Short mmCIF file of C-alpha atoms in Angstrom, two decimals:
data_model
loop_
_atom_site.label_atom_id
_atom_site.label_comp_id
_atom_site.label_asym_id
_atom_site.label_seq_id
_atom_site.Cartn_x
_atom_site.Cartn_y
_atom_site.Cartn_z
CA UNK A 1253 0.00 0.00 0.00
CA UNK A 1254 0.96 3.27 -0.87
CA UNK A 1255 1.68 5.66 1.83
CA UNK A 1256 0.19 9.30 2.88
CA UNK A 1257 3.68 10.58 2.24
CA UNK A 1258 3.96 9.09 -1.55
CA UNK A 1259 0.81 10.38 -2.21
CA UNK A 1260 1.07 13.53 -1.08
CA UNK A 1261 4.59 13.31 -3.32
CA UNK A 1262 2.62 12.35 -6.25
CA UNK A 1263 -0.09 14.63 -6.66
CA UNK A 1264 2.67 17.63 -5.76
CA UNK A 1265 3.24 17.51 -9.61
CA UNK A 1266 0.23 17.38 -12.35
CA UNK A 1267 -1.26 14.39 -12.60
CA UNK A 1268 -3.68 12.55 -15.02
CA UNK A 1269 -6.30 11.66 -12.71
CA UNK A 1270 -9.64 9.62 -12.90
CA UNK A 1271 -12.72 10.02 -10.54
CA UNK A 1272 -15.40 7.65 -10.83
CA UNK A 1273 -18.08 6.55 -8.13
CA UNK A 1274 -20.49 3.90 -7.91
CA UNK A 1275 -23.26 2.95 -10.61
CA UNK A 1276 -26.37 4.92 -10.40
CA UNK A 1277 -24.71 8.18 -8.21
CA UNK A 1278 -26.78 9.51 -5.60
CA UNK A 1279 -26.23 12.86 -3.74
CA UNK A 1280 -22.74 11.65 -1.88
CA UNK A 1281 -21.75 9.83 -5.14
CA UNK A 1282 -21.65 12.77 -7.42
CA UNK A 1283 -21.14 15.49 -4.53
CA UNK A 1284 -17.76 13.89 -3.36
CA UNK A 1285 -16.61 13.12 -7.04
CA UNK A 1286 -17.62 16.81 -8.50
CA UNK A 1287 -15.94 18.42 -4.50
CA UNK A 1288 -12.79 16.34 -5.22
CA UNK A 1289 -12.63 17.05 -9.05
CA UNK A 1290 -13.18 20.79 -8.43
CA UNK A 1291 -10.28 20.72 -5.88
CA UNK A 1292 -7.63 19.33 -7.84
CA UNK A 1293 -8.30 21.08 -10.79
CA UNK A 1294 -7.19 23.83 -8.68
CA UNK A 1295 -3.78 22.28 -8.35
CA UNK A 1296 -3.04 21.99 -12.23
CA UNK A 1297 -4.26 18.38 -12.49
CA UNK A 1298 -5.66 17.10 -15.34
CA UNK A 1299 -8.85 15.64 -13.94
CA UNK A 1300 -11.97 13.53 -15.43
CA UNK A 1301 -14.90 12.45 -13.46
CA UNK A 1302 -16.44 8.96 -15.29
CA UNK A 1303 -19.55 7.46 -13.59
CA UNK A 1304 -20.55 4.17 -14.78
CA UNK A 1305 -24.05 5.40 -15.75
CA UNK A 1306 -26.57 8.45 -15.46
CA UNK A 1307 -27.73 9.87 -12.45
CA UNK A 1308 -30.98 12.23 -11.54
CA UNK A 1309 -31.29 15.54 -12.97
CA UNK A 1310 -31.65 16.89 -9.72
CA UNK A 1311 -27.75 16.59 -9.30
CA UNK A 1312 -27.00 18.40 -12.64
CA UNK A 1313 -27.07 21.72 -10.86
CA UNK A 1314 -23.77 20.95 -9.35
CA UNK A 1315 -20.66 23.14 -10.52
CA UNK A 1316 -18.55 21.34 -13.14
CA UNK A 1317 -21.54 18.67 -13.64
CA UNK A 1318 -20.97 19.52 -17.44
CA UNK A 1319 -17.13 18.37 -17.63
CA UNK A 1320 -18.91 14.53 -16.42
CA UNK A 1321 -18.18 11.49 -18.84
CA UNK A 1322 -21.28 9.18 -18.27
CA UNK A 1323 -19.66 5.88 -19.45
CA UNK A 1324 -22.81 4.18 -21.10
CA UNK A 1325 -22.59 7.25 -23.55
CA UNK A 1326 -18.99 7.05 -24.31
CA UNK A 1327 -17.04 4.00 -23.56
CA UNK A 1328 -14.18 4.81 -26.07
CA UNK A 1329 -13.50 7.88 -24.80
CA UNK A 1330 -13.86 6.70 -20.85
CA UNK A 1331 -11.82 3.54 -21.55
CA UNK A 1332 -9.00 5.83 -22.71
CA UNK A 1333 -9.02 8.17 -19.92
CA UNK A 1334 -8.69 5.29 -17.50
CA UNK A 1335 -5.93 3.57 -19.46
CA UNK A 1336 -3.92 6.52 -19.73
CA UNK A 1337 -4.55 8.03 -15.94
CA UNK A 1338 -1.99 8.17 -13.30
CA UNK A 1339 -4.06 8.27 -10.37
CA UNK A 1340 -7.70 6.84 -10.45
CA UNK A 1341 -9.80 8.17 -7.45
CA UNK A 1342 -12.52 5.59 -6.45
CA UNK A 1343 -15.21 7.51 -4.28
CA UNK A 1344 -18.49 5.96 -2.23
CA UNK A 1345 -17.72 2.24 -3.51
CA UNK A 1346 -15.49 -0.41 -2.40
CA UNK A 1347 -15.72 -3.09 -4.76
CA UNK A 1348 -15.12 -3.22 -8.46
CA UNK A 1349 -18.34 -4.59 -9.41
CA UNK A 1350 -19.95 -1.70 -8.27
CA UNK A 1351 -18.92 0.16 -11.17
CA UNK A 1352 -19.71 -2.36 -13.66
CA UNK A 1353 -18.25 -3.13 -16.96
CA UNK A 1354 -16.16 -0.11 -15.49
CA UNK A 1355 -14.89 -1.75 -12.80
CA UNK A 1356 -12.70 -4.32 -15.01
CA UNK A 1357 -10.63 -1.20 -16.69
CA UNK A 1358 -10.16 0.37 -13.69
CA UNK A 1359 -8.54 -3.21 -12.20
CA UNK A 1360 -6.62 -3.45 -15.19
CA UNK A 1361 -4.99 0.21 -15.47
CA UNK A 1362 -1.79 0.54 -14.23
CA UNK A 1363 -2.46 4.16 -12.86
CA UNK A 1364 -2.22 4.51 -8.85
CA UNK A 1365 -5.73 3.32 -7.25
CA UNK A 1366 -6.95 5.78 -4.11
CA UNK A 1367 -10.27 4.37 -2.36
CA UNK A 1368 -12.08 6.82 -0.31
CA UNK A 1369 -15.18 5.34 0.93
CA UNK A 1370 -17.00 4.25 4.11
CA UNK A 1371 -18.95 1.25 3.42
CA UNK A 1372 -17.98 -2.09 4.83
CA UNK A 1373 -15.61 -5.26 3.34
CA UNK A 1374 -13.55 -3.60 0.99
CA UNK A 1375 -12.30 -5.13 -1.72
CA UNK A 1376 -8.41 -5.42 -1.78
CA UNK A 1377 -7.85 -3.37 -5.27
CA UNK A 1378 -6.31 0.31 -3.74
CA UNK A 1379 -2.76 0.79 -3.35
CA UNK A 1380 -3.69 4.00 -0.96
CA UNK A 1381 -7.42 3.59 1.35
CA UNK A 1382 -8.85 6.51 3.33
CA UNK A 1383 -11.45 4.51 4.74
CA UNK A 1384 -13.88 4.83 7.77
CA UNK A 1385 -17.26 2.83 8.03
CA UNK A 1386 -18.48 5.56 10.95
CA UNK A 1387 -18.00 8.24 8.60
CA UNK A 1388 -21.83 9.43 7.10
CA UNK A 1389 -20.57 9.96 3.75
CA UNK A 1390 -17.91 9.61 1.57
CA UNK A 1391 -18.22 13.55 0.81
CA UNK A 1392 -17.36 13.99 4.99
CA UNK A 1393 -14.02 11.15 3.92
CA UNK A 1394 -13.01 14.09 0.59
CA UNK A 1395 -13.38 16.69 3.00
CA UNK A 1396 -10.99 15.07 6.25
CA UNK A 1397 -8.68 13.98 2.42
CA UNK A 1398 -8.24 17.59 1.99
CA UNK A 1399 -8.15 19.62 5.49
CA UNK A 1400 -6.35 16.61 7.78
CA UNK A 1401 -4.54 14.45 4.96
CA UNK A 1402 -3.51 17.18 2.61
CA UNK A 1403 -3.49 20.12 4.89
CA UNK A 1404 -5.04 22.60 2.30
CA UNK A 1405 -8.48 23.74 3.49
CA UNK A 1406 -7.77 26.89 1.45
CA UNK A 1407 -8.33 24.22 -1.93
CA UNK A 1408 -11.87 24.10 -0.37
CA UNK A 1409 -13.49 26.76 -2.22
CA UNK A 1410 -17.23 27.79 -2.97
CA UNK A 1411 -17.90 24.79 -5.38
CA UNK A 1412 -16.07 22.77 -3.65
CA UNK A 1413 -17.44 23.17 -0.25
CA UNK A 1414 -20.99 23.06 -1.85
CA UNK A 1415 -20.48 19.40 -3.69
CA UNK A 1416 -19.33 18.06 -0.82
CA UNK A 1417 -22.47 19.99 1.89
CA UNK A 1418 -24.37 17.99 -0.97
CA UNK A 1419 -23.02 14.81 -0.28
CA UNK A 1420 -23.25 14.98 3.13
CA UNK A 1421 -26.69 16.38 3.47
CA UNK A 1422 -28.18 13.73 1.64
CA UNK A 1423 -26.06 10.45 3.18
CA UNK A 1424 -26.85 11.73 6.30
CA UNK A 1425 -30.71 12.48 5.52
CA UNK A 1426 -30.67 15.91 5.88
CA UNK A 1427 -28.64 15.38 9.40
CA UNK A 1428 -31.07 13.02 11.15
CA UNK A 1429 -29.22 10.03 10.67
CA UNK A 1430 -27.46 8.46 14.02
CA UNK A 1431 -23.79 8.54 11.90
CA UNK A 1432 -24.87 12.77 11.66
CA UNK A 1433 -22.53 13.50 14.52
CA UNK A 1434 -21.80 16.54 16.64
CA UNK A 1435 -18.29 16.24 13.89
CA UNK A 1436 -20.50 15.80 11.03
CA UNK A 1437 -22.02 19.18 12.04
CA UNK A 1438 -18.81 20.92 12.39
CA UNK A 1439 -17.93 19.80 8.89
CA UNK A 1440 -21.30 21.48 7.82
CA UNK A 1441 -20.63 24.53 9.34
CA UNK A 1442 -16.96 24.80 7.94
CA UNK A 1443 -18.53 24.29 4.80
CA UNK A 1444 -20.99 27.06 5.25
CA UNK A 1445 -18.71 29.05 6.33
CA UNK A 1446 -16.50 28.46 2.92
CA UNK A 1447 -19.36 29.43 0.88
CA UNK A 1448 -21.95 26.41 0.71
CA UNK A 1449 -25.56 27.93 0.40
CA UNK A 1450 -26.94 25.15 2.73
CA UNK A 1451 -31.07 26.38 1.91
CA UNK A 1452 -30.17 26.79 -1.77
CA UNK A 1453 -28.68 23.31 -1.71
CA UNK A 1454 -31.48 21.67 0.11
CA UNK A 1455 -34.09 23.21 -2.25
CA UNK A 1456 -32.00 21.84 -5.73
CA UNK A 1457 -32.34 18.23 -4.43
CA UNK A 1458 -35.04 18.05 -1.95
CA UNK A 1459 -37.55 20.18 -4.16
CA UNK A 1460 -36.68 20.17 -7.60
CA UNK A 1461 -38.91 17.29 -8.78
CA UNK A 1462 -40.33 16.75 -12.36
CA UNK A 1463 -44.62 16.22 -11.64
CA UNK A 1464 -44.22 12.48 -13.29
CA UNK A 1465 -42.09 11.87 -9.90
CA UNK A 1466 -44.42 13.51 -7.89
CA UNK A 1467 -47.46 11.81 -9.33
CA UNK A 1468 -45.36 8.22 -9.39
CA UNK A 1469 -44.76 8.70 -4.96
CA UNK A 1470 -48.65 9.45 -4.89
CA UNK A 1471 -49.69 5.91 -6.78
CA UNK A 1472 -46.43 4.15 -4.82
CA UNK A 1473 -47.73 5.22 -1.49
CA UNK A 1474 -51.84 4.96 -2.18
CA UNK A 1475 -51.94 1.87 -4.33
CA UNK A 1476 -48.41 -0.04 -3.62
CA UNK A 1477 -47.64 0.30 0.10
CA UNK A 1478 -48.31 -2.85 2.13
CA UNK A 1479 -48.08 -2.72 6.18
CA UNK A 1480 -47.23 -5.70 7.57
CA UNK A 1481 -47.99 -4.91 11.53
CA UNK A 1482 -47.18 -8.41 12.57
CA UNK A 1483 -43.73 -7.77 11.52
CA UNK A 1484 -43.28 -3.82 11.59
CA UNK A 1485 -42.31 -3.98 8.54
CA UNK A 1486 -43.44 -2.26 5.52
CA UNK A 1487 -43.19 -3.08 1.89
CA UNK A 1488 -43.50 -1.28 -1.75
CA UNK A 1489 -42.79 -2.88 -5.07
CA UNK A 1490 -43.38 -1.44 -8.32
CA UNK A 1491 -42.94 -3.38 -11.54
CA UNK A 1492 -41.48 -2.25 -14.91
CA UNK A 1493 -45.07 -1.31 -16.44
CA UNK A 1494 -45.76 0.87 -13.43
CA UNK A 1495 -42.19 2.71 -13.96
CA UNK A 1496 -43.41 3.01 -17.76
CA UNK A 1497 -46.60 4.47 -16.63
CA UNK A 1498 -45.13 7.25 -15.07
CA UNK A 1499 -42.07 8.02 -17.32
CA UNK A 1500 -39.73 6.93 -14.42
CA UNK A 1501 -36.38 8.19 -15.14
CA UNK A 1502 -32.91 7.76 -13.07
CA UNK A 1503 -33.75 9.01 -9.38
CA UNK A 1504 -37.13 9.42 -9.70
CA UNK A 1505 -37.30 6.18 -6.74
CA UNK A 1506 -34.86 7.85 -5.02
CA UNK A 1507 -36.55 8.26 -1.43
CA UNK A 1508 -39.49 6.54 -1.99
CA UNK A 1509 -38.83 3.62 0.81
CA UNK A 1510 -37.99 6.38 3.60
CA UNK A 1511 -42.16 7.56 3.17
CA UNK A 1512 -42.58 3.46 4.15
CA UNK A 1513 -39.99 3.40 7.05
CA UNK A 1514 -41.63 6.79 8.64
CA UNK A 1515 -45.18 4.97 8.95
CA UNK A 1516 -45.51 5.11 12.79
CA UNK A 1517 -44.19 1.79 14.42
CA UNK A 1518 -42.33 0.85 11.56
CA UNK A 1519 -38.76 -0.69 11.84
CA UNK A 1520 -38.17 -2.25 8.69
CA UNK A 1521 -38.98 -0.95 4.83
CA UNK A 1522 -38.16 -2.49 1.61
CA UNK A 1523 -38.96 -0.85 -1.95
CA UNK A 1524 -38.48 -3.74 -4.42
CA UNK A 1525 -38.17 -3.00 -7.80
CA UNK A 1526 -38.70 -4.72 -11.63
CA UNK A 1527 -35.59 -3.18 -13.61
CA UNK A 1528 -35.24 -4.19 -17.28
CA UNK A 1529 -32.34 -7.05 -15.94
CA UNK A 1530 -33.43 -7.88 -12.29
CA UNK A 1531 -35.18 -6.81 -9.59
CA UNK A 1532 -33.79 -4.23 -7.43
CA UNK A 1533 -34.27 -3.59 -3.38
CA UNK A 1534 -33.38 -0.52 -1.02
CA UNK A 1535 -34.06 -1.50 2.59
CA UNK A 1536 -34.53 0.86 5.25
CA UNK A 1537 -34.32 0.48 9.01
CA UNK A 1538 -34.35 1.95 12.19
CA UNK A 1539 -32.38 1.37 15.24
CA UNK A 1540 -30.25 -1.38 15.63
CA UNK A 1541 -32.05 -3.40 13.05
CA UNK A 1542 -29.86 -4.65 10.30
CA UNK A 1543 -30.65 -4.16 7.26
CA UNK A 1544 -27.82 -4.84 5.54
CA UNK A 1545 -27.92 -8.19 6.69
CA UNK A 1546 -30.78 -9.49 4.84
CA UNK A 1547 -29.32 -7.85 1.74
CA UNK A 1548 -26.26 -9.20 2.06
CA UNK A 1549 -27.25 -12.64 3.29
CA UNK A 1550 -30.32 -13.30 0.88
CA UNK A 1551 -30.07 -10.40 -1.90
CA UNK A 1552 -26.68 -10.64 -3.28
CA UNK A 1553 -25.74 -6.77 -1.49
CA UNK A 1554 -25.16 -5.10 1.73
CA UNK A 1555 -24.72 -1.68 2.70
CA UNK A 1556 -24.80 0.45 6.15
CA UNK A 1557 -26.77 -1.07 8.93
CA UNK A 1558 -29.98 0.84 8.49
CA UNK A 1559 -29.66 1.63 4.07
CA UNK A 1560 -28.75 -1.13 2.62
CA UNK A 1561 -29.56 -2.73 -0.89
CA UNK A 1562 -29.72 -5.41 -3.07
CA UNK A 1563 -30.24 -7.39 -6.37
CA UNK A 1564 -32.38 -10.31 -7.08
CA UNK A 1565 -33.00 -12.29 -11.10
CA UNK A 1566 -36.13 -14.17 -10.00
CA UNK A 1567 -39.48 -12.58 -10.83
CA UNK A 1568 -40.90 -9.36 -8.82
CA UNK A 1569 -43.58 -11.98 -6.88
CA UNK A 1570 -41.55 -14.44 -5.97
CA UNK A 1571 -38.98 -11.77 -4.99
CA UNK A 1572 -41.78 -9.63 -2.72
CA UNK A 1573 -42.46 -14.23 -1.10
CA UNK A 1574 -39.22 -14.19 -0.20
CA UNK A 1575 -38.66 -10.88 1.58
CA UNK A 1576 -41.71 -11.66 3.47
CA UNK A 1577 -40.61 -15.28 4.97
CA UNK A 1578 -37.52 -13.99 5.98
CA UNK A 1579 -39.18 -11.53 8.65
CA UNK A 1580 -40.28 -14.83 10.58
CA UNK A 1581 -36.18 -15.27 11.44
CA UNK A 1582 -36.11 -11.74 12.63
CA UNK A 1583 -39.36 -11.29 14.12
CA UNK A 1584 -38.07 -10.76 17.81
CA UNK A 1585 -35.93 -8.17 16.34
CA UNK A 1586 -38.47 -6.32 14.57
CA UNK A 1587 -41.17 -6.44 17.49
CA UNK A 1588 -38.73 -5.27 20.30
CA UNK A 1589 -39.43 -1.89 21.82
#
């Protein structure tokens, strides 16, 4: 592994650097890719930010979105990038696959590997890990990079410190997650303080929706919600003619399972998913429930304890049977107080 000192040697000169995050970027995703890219580009780096796919149009206000390489829409020109980088930054994932047919250029590039990320069992691909699964967000993880690691909180300017306030605001749900600590706030104040317009931010994602997304929560939450009191657990599943029906594009689920998880009583939500090529969870929890157990365990993913996710290639119904019988196992879990 590469140390803090070598890599602090390395990027001292310009460098050919790759970002990339995880498929399908959410809020911390793109905010800690677009906060790091707009901080090195400061330096005289020649920087690229490649994410394996699209991402919502709610996150397209974000300074430097434009310069992003989506890699579905240009592989050539991504594959290139990666082959001839020197330093490829891998933010808010820890394993390869989570970048897709991405992920086997980026093992195969010679370029220096940095993972900065806070979810749990990485894989062993870095040669230099800032890693910390009590951090809320890999955003919070860019931010220590710069002001503890690299010792240049002057490189934090206005776009910087507002892609990376996005990051963390959303990870942490707006700051009412239990990993939104006292230091989280801190963070969020420095931030402010460096020119991050914390209400401006909070209205471009939290109320910036298209009415097809709007109208798509109504039908999830009136006609698709089931409450299962026996277990506290809630469930929504939505199949691939319902997503047609209301023009779903990328995001437009975003948030949809929290709605489930903050029914009164509640401990345990799932919103499951028909995608063109499987089926799809997010699983929500409170407490000390574990959530990313069951995806890891039965769904082929993981996550954080309480936002976890995971995949599933049987059909939606049989997917929805199987989700239910495993809340038997956990039912002293979900019913204690």
């Amino acid at each position: 592994m590469l140390t803090l000192t070598e890599l602090k040697a390395l990027l001292a000169t310009p460098q050919r650097i790759v970002i990339t995050t995880h498929h399908k970027p959410d809020g911390d995703a793109m905010g800690s890719s677009l906060g790091l890219y707009g901080y090195l580009i400061q330096k005289g780096h020649h920087v690229k930010v490649i994410t394996p796919t699209d991402y919502p149009t709610f996150l397209h206000w974000m300074p430097n979105n434009a310069d992003v390489i989506i890699f579905t829409e240009a592989q050539e020109q991504a594959a290139k990038l990666v082959d001839e980088a020197s330093i490829i930054f891998c933010l808010d994932f820890n394993t390869l696959s989570r970048i897709n047919e991405l992920g086997e250029l980026v093992r195969a590039a010679k370029a220096t590997k940095v993972m900065i990320d806070h979810h749990l069992e990485p894989e062993d691909f870095d040669d230099y890990r800032h890693w910390d699964i009590n951090a809320c967000a890999a955003a919070q993880l860019v931010y220590d990079f710069i002001v503890n690691q690299l010792q240049d909180v002057d490189g934090i300017n206005k776009d910087v410190a507002s892609c990376l306030y996005t990051g963390i605001m959303t990870d942490s749900g707006s700051f009412r997650f239990p990993s939104a600590t006292s230091e989280v706030y801190r963070i969020a104040a420095d931030l402010i303080d460096l020119g991050a317009e914390h209400w401006k931010i909070h209205q471009l994602v939290y109320d910036n929706a298209s009415e097809n997304r709007i109208r798509f929560l109504g039908y999830c939450l009136s006609n698709k919600l089931e409450v299962i009191r026996e277990y506290n657990t809630a469930i929504i599943s939505v199949t691939k003619e319902e997503l047609a029906k209301y023009q779903s594009a990328t995001g437009d689920t975003e948030g949809v399972v929290n709605y489930a998880l903050s029914i009164n009583g509640i401990k345990l939500a799932a919103l499951i998913i028909e995608r063109t090529d499987k089926i799809k969870l997010s699983v929500r929890s409170t407490g000390d429930f574990p959530a990313n157990e069951i995806c890891k365990k039965y769904f082929n993913g993981g996550g954080h304890r309480n936002a976890a996710g995971g995949a599933a290639e049987k059909p939606l119904a049989e997917v929805v049977a199987e989700f239910k019988s495993i809340l038997e196992e956990y039912k002293e879990q979900l019913l204690a107080s």
